[in-house]
Structures are given as C-alpha cells and as structure tokens.
C-alpha cells in the first residue's frame, strides 16, 4: 500500500501546490500530522487536501 497526500487550490483542484508520498498506509493521526505540517504556510480558506491510498 502507498499513501499520497496532496494540497491543492480549492478554486483549481488540478493545481497541486504540495504533495507527499509514503510507501505504507498511514494511520489517521499520521495523516493529520503530515497534512498540518504541509499546510503550515497555507491559507485554509484557499487550499484543501486529499489523501490517496493506492493498493499494490
């Protein structure tokens, strides 16, 4: 399993401004921690995140 977190513009979801990838499935707490870290300089009114889990 792989986990990918993407930070994108709400108005333009195809515009990914940050992303991270892990070669394992992350727990909910890890996802929250990583998302918070990745969005630390972003305005939460303009950006959102999505989590994508790929099965190998």
Coordinates of N, CA and C in Angstrom, one line a residue:
X1 N 0.8 -1.2 0.0 CA 0.0 0.0 0.0 C 0.9 1.2 0.0
X2 N 0.4 2.2 -0.7 CA 1.1 3.5 -0.7 C 0.1 4.6 -0.4
X3 N 0.5 5.6 0.3 CA -0.3 6.8 0.7 C 0.3 8.0 0.1
X4 N -0.6 8.8 -0.5 CA -0.1 10.1 -1.0 C -1.1 11.2 -0.5
X5 N -0.5 12.3 0.0 CA -1.3 13.5 0.4 C -1.0 14.6 -0.5
X6 N -2.1 15.2 -1.0 CA -1.9 16.4 -1.9 C -2.6 17.6 -1.4
X7 N -1.9 18.7 -1.5 CA -2.5 20.0 -1.1 C -2.8 20.7 -2.4
X8 N -4.0 21.2 -2.6 CA -4.4 21.8 -3.8 C -5.3 23.1 -3.6
X9 N -5.4 23.9 -4.6 CA -6.2 25.1 -4.6 C -7.6 24.7 -4.6
X10 N -8.5 25.3 -3.8 CA -9.9 25.0 -3.8 C -10.5 25.4 -5.1
X11 N -10.2 26.6 -5.6 CA -10.7 27.1 -6.9 C -10.2 26.3 -8.1
X12 N -9.1 25.7 -8.0 CA -8.5 25.0 -9.1 C -7.9 23.6 -8.6
X13 N -8.8 22.6 -8.4 CA -8.3 21.4 -7.8 C -7.2 20.7 -8.6
X14 N -7.0 20.9 -9.8 CA -6.0 20.3 -10.6 C -4.6 20.9 -10.3
X15 N -4.6 22.1 -9.6 CA -3.3 22.7 -9.3 C -2.8 22.3 -7.9
X16 N -2.0 21.3 -7.9 CA -1.4 20.7 -6.7 C -0.2 21.6 -6.3
X17 N -0.2 22.1 -5.1 CA 0.8 23.0 -4.6 C 1.9 22.3 -3.8
X18 N 1.5 21.2 -3.2 CA 2.4 20.4 -2.4 C 1.9 18.9 -2.3
X19 N 2.8 18.0 -2.2 CA 2.4 16.6 -2.1 C 3.5 15.8 -1.4
X20 N 3.0 14.7 -0.8 CA 4.0 13.8 -0.1 C 3.5 12.4 -0.4
X21 N 4.5 11.5 -0.4 CA 4.2 10.1 -0.7 C 4.9 9.2 0.3
X22 N 4.2 8.1 0.7 CA 4.8 7.2 1.7 C 4.6 5.8 1.1
X23 N 5.5 4.9 1.3 CA 5.4 3.5 0.8 C 4.6 2.6 1.8
X24 N 3.8 3.2 2.6 CA 3.0 2.4 3.5 C 1.7 3.1 3.8
X25 N 0.7 2.4 4.4 CA -0.5 3.1 4.7 C -0.3 3.8 6.0
X26 N -0.7 5.1 6.0 CA -0.6 5.9 7.2 C -1.8 5.8 8.1
X27 N -1.6 6.0 9.4 CA -2.8 6.0 10.3 C -3.4 7.4 10.2
X28 N -4.6 7.5 10.8 CA -5.4 8.7 10.7 C -4.6 9.8 11.4
X29 N -4.0 9.5 12.6 CA -3.2 10.5 13.3 C -2.0 11.0 12.5
X30 N -1.3 10.0 11.8 CA -0.2 10.4 10.9 C -0.6 11.3 9.8
X31 N -1.8 11.0 9.2 CA -2.3 11.8 8.1 C -2.6 13.2 8.5
X32 N -3.2 13.3 9.7 CA -3.5 14.7 10.3 C -2.2 15.4 10.5
X33 N -1.2 14.8 11.1 CA 0.1 15.4 11.4 C 0.8 15.9 10.1
X34 N 0.8 15.0 9.1 CA 1.5 15.4 7.9 C 0.8 16.5 7.1
X35 N -0.6 16.4 7.1 CA -1.4 17.4 6.4 C -1.2 18.8 7.1
X36 N -1.2 18.8 8.4 CA -1.0 20.0 9.2 C 0.4 20.6 8.9
X37 N 1.4 19.7 8.8 CA 2.8 20.2 8.5 C 2.9 20.8 7.1
X38 N 2.3 20.1 6.1 CA 2.3 20.5 4.7 C 1.6 21.8 4.5
X39 N 0.5 22.1 5.3 CA -0.3 23.3 5.1 C 0.1 24.4 6.1
X40 N 1.2 24.3 6.8 CA 1.6 25.2 7.8 C 1.7 26.7 7.3
X41 N 2.0 26.9 6.0 CA 2.1 28.3 5.5 C 0.9 28.6 4.6
X42 N 0.0 27.7 4.4 CA -1.1 27.9 3.5 C -2.3 28.5 4.2
X43 N -3.1 29.2 3.5 CA -4.4 29.8 4.0 C -5.4 28.7 3.8
X44 N -6.0 28.3 4.9 CA -7.0 27.2 4.8 C -8.3 27.5 4.1
X45 N -8.5 28.8 3.8 CA -9.6 29.2 3.0 C -9.4 29.1 1.5
X46 N -8.1 29.0 1.1 CA -7.8 28.9 -0.3 C -7.3 27.5 -0.7
X47 N -6.9 26.7 0.3 CA -6.3 25.4 0.0 C -7.0 24.3 0.7
X48 N -7.0 23.1 0.2 CA -7.5 21.9 0.8 C -6.6 20.7 0.6
X49 N -6.9 19.6 1.2 CA -6.0 18.4 1.0 C -6.9 17.2 0.6
X50 N -6.2 16.2 0.0 CA -6.9 15.0 -0.3 C -5.8 13.9 0.0
X51 N -6.3 12.7 0.4 CA -5.5 11.6 0.7 C -5.8 10.5 -0.3
X52 N -4.8 9.9 -1.0 CA -5.0 8.9 -2.0 C -4.2 7.7 -1.5
X53 N -4.9 6.6 -1.4 CA -4.3 5.3 -1.0 C -4.3 4.4 -2.2
X54 N -3.1 3.9 -2.6 CA -3.0 3.0 -3.7 C -2.7 1.6 -3.2
X55 N -3.4 0.7 -3.8 CA -3.1 -0.7 -3.4 C -2.2 -1.3 -4.5
X56 N -1.1 -2.0 -4.0 CA -0.1 -2.5 -5.0 C -0.6 -3.9 -5.4

